[in-house]
PDB file of N, CA and C in Angstrom:
ATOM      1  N   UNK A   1      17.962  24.403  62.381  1.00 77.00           N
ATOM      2  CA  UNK A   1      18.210  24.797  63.757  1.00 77.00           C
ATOM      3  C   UNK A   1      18.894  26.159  63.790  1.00 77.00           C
ATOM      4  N   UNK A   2      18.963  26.660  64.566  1.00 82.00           N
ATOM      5  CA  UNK A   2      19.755  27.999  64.720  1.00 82.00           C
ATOM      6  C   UNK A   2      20.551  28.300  66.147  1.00 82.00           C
ATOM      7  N   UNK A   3      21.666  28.709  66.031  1.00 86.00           N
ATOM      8  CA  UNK A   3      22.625  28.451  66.918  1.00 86.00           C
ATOM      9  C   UNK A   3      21.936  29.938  67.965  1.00 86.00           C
ATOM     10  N   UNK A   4      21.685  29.448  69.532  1.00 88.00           N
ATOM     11  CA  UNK A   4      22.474  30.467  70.588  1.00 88.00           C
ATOM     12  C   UNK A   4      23.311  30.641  71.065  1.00 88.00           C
ATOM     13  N   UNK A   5      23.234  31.344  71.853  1.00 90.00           N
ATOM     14  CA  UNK A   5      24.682  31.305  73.130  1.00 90.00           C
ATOM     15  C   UNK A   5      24.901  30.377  73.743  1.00 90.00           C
ATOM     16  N   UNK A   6      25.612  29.076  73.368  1.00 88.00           N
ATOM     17  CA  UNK A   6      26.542  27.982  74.189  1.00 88.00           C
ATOM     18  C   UNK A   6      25.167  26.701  73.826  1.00 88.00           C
ATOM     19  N   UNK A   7      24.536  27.021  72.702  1.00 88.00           N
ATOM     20  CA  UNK A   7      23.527  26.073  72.765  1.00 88.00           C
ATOM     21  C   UNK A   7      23.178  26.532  71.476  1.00 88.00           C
ATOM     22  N   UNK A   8      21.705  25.865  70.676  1.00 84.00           N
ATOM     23  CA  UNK A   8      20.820  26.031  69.590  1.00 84.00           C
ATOM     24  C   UNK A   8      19.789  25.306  69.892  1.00 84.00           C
ATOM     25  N   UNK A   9      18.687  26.299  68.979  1.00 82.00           N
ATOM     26  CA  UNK A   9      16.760  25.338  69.097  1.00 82.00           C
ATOM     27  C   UNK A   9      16.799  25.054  67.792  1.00 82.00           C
ATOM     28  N   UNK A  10      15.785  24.106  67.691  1.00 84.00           N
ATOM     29  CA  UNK A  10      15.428  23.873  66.134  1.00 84.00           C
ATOM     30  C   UNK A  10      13.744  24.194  66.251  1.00 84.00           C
ATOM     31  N   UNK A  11      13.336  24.695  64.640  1.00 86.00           N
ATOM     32  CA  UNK A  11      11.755  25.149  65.088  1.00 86.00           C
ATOM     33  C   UNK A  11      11.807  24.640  63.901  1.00 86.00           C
ATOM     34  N   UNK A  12       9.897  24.280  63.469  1.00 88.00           N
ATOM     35  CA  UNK A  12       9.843  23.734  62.151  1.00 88.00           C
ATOM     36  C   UNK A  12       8.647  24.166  61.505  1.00 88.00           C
ATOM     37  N   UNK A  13       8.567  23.979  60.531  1.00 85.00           N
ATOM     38  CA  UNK A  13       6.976  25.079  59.938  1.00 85.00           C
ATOM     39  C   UNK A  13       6.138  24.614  60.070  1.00 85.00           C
ATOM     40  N   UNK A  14       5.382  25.842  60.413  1.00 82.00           N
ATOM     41  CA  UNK A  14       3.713  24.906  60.285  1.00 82.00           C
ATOM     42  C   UNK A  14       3.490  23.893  59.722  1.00 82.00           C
ATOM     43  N   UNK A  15       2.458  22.826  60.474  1.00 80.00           N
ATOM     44  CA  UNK A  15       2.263  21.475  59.896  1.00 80.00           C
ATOM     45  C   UNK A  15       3.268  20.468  59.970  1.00 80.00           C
ATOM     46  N   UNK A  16       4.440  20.579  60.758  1.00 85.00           N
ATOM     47  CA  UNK A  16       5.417  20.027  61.278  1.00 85.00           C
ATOM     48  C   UNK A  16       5.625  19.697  62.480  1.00 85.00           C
ATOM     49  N   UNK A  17       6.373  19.245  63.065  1.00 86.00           N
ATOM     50  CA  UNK A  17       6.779  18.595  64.594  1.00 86.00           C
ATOM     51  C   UNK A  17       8.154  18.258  64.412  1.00 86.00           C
ATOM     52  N   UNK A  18       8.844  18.202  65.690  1.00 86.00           N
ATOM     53  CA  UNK A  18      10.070  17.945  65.658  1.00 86.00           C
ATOM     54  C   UNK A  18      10.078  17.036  66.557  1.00 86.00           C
ATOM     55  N   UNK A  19      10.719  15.866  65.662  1.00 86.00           N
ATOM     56  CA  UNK A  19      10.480  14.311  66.348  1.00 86.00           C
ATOM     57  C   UNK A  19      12.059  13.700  65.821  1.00 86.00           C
ATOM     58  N   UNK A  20      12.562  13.320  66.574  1.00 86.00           N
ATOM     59  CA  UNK A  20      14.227  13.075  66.964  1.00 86.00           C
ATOM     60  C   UNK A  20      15.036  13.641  65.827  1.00 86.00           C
ATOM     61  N   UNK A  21      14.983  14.915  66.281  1.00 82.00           N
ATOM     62  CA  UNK A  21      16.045  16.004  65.880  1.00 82.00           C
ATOM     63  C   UNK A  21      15.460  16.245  63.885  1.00 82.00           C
ATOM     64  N   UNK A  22      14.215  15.984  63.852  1.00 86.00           N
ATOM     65  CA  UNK A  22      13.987  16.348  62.275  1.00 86.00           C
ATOM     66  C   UNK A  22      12.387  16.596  62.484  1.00 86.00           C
ATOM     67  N   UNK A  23      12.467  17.609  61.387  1.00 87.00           N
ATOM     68  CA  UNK A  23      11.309  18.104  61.395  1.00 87.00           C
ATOM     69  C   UNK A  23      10.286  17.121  60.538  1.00 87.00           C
ATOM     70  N   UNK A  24       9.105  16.056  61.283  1.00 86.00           N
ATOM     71  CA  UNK A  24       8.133  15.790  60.344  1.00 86.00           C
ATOM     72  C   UNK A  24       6.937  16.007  59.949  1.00 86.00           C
ATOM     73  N   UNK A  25       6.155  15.777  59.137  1.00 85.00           N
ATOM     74  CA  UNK A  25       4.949  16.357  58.705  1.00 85.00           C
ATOM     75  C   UNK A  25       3.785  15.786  59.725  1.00 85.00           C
ATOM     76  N   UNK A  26       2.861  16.662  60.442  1.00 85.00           N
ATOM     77  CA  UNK A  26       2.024  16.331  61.193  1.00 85.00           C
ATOM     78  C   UNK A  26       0.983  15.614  60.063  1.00 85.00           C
ATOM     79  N   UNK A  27      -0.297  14.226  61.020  1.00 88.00           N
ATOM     80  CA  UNK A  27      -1.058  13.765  59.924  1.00 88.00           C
ATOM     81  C   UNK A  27      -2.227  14.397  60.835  1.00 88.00           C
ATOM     82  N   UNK A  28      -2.301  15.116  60.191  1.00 88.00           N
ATOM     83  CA  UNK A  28      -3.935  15.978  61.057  1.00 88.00           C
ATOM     84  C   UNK A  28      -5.039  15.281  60.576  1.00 88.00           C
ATOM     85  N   UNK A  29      -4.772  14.374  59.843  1.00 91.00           N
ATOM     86  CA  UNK A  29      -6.229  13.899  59.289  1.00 91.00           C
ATOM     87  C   UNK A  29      -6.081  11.781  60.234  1.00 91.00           C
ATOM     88  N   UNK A  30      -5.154  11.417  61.299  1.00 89.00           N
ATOM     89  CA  UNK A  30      -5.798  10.805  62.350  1.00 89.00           C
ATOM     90  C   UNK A  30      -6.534  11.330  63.767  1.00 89.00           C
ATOM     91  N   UNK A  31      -6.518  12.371  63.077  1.00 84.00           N
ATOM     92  CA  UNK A  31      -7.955  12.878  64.263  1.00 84.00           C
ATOM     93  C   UNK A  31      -9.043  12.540  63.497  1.00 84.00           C
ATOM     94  N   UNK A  32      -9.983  11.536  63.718  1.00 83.00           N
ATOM     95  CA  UNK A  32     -11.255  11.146  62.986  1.00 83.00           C
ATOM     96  C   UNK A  32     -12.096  12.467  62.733  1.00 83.00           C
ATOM     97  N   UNK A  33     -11.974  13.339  64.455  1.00 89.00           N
ATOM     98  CA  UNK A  33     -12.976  14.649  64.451  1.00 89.00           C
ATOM     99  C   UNK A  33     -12.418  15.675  63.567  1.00 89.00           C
ATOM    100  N   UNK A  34     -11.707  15.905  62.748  1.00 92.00           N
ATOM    101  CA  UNK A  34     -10.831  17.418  62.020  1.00 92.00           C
ATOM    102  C   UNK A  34     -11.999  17.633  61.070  1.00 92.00           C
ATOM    103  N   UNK A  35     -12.674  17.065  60.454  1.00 94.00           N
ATOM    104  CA  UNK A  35     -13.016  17.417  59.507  1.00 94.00           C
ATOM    105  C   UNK A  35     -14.526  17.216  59.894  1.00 94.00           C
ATOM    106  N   UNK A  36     -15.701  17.341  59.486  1.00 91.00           N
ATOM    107  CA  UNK A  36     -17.586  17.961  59.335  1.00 91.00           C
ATOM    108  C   UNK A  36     -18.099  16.248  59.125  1.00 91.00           C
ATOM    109  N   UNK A  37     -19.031  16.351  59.360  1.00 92.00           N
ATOM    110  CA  UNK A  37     -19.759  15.157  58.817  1.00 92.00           C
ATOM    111  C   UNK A  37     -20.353  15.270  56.890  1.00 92.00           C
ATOM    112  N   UNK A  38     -20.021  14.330  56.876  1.00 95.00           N
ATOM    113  CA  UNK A  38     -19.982  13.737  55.157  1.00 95.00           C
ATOM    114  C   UNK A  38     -18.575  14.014  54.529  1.00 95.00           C
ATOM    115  N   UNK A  39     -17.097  14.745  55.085  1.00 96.00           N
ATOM    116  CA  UNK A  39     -16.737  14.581  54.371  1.00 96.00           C
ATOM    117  C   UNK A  39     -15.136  13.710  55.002  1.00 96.00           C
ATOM    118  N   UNK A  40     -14.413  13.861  54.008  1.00 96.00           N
ATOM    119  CA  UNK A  40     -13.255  12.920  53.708  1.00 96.00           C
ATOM    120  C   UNK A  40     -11.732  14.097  54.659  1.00 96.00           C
ATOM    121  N   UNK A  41     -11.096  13.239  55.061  1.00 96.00           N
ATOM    122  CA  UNK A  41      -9.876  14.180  55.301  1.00 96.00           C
ATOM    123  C   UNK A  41      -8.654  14.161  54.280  1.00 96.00           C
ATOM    124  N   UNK A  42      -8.228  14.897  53.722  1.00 95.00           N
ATOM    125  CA  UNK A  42      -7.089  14.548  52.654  1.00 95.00           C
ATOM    126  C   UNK A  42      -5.775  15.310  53.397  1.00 95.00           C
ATOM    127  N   UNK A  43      -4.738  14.379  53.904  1.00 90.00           N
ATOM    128  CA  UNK A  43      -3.546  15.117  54.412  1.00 90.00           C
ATOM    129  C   UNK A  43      -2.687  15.593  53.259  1.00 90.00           C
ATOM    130  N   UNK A  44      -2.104  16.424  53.455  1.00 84.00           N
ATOM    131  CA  UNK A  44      -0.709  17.050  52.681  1.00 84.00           C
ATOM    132  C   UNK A  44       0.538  17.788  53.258  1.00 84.00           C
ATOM    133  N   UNK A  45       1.384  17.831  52.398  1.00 79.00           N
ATOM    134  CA  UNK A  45       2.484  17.941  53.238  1.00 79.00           C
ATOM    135  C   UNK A  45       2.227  19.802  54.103  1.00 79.00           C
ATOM    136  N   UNK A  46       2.339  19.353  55.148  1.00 77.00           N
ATOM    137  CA  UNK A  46       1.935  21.028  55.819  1.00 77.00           C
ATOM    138  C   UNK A  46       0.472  21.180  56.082  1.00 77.00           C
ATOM    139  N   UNK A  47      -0.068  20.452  55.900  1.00 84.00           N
ATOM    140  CA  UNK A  47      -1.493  20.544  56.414  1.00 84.00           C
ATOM    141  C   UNK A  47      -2.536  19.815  55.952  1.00 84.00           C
ATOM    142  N   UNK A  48      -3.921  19.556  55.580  1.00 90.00           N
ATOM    143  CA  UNK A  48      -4.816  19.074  55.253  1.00 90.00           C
ATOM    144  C   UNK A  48      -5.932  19.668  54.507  1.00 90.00           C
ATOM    145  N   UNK A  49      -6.767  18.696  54.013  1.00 94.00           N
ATOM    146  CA  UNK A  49      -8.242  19.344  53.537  1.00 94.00           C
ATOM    147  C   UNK A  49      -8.973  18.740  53.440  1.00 94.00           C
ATOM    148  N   UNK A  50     -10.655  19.366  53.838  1.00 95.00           N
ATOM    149  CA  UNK A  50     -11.986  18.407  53.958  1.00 95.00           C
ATOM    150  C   UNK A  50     -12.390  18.372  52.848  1.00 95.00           C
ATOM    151  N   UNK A  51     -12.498  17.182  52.316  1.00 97.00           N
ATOM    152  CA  UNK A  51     -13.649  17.011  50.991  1.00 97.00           C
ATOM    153  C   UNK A  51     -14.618  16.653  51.121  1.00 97.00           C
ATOM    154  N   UNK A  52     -16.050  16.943  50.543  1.00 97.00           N
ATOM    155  CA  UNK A  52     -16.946  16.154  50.336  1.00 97.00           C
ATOM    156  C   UNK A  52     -17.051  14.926  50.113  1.00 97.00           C
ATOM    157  N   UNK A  53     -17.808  14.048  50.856  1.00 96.00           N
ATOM    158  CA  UNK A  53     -17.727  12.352  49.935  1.00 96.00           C
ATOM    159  C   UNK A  53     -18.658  12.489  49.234  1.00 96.00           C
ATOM    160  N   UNK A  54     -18.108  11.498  47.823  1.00 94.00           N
ATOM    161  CA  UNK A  54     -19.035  11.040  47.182  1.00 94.00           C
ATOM    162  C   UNK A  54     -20.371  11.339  47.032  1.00 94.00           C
ATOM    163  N   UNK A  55     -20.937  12.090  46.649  1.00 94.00           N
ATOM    164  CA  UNK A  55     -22.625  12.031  46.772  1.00 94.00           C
ATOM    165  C   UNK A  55     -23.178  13.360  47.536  1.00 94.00           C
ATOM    166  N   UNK A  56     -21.977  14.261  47.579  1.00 97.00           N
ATOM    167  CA  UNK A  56     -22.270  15.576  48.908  1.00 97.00           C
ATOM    168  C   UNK A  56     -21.350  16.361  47.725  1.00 97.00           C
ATOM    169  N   UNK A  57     -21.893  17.573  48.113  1.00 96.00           N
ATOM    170  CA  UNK A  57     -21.617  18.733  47.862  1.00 96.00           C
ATOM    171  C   UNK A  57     -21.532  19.875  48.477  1.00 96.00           C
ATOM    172  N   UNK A  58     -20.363  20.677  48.648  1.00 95.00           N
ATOM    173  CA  UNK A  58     -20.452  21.829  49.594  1.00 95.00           C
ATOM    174  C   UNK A  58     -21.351  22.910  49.374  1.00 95.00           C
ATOM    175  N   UNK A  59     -22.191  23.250  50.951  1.00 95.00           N
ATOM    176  CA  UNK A  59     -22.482  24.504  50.813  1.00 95.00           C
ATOM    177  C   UNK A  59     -22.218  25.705  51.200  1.00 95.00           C
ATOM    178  N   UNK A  60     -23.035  26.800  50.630  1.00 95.00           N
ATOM    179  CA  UNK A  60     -21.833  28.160  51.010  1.00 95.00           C
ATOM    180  C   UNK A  60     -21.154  28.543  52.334  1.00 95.00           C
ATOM    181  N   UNK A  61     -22.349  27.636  53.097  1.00 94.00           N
ATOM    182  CA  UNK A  61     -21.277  27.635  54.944  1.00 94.00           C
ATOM    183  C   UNK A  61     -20.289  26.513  54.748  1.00 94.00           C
ATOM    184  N   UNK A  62     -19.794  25.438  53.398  1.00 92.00           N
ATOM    185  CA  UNK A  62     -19.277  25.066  54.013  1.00 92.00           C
ATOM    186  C   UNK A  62     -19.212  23.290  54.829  1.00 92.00           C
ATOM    187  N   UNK A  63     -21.017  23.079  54.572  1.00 94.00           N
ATOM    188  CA  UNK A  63     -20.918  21.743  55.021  1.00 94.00           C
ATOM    189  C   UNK A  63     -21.503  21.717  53.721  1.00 94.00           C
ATOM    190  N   UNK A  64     -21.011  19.592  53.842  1.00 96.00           N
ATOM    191  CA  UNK A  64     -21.575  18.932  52.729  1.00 96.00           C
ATOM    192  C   UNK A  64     -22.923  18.109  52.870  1.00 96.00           C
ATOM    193  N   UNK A  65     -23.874  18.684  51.495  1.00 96.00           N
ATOM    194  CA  UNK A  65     -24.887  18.225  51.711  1.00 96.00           C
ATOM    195  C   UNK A  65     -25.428  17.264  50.633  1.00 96.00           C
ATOM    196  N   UNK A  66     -26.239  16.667  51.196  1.00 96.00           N
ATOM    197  CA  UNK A  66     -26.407  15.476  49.945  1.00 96.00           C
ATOM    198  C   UNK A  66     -27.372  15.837  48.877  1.00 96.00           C
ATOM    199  N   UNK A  67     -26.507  15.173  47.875  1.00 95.00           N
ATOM    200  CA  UNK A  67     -26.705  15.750  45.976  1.00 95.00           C
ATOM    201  C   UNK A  67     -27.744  15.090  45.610  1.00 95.00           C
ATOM    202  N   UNK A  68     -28.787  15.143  45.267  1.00 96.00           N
ATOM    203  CA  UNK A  68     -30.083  14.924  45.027  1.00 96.00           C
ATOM    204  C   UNK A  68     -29.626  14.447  43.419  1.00 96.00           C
ATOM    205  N   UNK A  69     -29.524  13.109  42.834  1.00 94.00           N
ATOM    206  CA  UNK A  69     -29.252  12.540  41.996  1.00 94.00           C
ATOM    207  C   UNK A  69     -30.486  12.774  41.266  1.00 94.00           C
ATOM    208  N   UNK A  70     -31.595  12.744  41.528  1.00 94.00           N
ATOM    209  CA  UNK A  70     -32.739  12.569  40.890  1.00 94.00           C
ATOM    210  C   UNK A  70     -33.179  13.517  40.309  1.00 94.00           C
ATOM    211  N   UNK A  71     -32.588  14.573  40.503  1.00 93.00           N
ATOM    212  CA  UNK A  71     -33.142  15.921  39.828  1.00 93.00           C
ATOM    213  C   UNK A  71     -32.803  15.374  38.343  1.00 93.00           C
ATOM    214  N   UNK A  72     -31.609  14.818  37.794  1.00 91.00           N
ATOM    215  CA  UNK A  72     -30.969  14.910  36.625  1.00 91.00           C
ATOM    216  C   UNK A  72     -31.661  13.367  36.010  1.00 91.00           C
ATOM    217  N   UNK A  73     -32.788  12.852  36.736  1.00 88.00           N
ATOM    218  CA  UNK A  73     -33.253  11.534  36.097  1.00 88.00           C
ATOM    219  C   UNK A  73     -32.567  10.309  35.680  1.00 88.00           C
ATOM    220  N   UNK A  74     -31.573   9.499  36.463  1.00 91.00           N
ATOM    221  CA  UNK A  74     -30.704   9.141  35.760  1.00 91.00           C
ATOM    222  C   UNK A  74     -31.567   7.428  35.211  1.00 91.00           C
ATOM    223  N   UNK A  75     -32.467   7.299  36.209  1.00 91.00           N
ATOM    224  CA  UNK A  75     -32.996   5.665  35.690  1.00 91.00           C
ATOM    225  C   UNK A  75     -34.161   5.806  34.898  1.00 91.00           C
ATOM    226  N   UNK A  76     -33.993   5.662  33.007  1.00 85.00           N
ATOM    227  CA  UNK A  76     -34.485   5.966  31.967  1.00 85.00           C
ATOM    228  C   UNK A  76     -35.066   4.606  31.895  1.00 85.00           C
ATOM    229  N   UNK A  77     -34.471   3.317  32.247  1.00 81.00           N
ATOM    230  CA  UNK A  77     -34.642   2.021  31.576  1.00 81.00           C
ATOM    231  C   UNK A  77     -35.953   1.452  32.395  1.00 81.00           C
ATOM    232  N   UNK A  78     -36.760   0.896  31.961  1.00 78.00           N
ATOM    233  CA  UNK A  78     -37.963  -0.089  31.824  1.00 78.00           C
ATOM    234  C   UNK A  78     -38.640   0.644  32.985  1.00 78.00           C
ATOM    235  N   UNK A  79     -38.946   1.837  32.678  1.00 84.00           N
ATOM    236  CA  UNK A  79     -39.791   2.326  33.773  1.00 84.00           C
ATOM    237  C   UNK A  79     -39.464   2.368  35.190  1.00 84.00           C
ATOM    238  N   UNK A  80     -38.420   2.547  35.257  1.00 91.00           N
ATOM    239  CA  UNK A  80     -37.822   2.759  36.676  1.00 91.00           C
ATOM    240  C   UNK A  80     -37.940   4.168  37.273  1.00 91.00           C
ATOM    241  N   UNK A  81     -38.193   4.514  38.458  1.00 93.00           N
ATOM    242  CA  UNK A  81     -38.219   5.492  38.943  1.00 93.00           C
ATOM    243  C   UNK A  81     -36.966   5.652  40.291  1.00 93.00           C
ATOM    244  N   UNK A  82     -36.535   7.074  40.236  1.00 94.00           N
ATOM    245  CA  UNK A  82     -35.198   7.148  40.933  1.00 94.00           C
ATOM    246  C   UNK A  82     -35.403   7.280  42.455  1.00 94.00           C
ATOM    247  N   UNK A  83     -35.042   6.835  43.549  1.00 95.00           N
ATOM    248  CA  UNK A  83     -35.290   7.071  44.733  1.00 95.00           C
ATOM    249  C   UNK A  83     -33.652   7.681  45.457  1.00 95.00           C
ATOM    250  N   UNK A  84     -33.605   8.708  46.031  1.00 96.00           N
ATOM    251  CA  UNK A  84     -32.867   9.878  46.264  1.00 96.00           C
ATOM    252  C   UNK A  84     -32.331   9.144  48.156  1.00 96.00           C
ATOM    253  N   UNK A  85     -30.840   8.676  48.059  1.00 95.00           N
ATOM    254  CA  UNK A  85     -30.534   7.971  49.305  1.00 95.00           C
ATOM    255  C   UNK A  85     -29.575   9.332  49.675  1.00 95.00           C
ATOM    256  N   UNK A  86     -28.982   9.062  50.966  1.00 94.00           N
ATOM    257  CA  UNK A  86     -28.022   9.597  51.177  1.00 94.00           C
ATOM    258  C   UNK A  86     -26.542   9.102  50.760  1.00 94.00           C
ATOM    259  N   UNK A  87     -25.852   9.778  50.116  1.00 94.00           N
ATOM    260  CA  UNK A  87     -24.535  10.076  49.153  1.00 94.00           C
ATOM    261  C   UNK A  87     -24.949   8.943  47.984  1.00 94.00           C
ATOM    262  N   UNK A  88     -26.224   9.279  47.945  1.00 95.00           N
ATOM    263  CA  UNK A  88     -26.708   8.086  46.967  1.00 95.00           C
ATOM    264  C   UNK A  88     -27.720   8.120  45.810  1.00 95.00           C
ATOM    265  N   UNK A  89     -28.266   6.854  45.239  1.00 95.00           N
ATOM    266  CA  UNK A  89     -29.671   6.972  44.359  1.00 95.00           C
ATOM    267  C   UNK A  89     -29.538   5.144  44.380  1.00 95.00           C
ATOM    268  N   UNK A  90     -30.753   5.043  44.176  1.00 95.00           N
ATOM    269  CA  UNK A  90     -31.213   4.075  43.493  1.00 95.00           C
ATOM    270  C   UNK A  90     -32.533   4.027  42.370  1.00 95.00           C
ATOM    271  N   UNK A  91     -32.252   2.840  41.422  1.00 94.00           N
ATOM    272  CA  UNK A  91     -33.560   3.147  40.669  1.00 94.00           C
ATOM    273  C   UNK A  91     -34.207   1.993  41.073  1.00 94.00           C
ATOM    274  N   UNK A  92     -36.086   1.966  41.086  1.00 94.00           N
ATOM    275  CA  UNK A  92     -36.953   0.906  41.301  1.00 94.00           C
ATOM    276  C   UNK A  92     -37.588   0.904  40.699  1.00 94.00           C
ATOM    277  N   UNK A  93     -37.853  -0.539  40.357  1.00 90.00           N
ATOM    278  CA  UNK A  93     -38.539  -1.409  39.286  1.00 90.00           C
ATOM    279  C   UNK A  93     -39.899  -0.883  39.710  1.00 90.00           C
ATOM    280  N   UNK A  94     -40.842  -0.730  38.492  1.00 84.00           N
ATOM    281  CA  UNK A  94     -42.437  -0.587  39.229  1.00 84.00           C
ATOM    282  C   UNK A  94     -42.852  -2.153  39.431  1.00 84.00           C
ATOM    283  N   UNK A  95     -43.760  -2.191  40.342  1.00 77.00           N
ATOM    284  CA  UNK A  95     -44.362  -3.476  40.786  1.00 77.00           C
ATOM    285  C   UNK A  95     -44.687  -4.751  39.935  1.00 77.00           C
TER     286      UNK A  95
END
């Protein structure tokens, strides 16, 4: 806080609020909307950050887009072939 004339304010840093007489850390990440579609909100003290989920990857703008598992072949076993989901893969049995 810092004293005025016959009085004092208290101010608190970015990513803070002043909630009965102490400064606490805002959770910017219960706003569901803060962050893009596909990714995650991670709070920290003073602010936040969007991650990609699982299965997404950022692109150079910035959004996350989904990681094409199948490029890298991952279902080798009994003739399975990979089918490419969103934040996903699966492998399928041939008929």
């Amino acid at each position: 806080c810092i004293n005025t004339p016959g009085s004092y304010r208290c101010e608190c840093a970015p990513g803070t609020t002043l909630t009965d007489n102490a400064c606490k850390y805002i959770d910017e990440c219960s706003d569901n909307e803060i962050c893009s579609e596909n990714m995650i909100c991670e709070n920290k003290d003073g602010g936040y950050s969007c991650l990609c989920k699982e299965g997404y990857k950022k692109d150079r703008e910035g959004y996350c887009l989904d990681v094409d598992e199948c490029r890298t072949n991952p279902c080798t076993k009994n003739d399975t072939t990979c089918e490419n989901l969103e934040g996903t893969y699966i492998c399928v049995c041939p008929d």
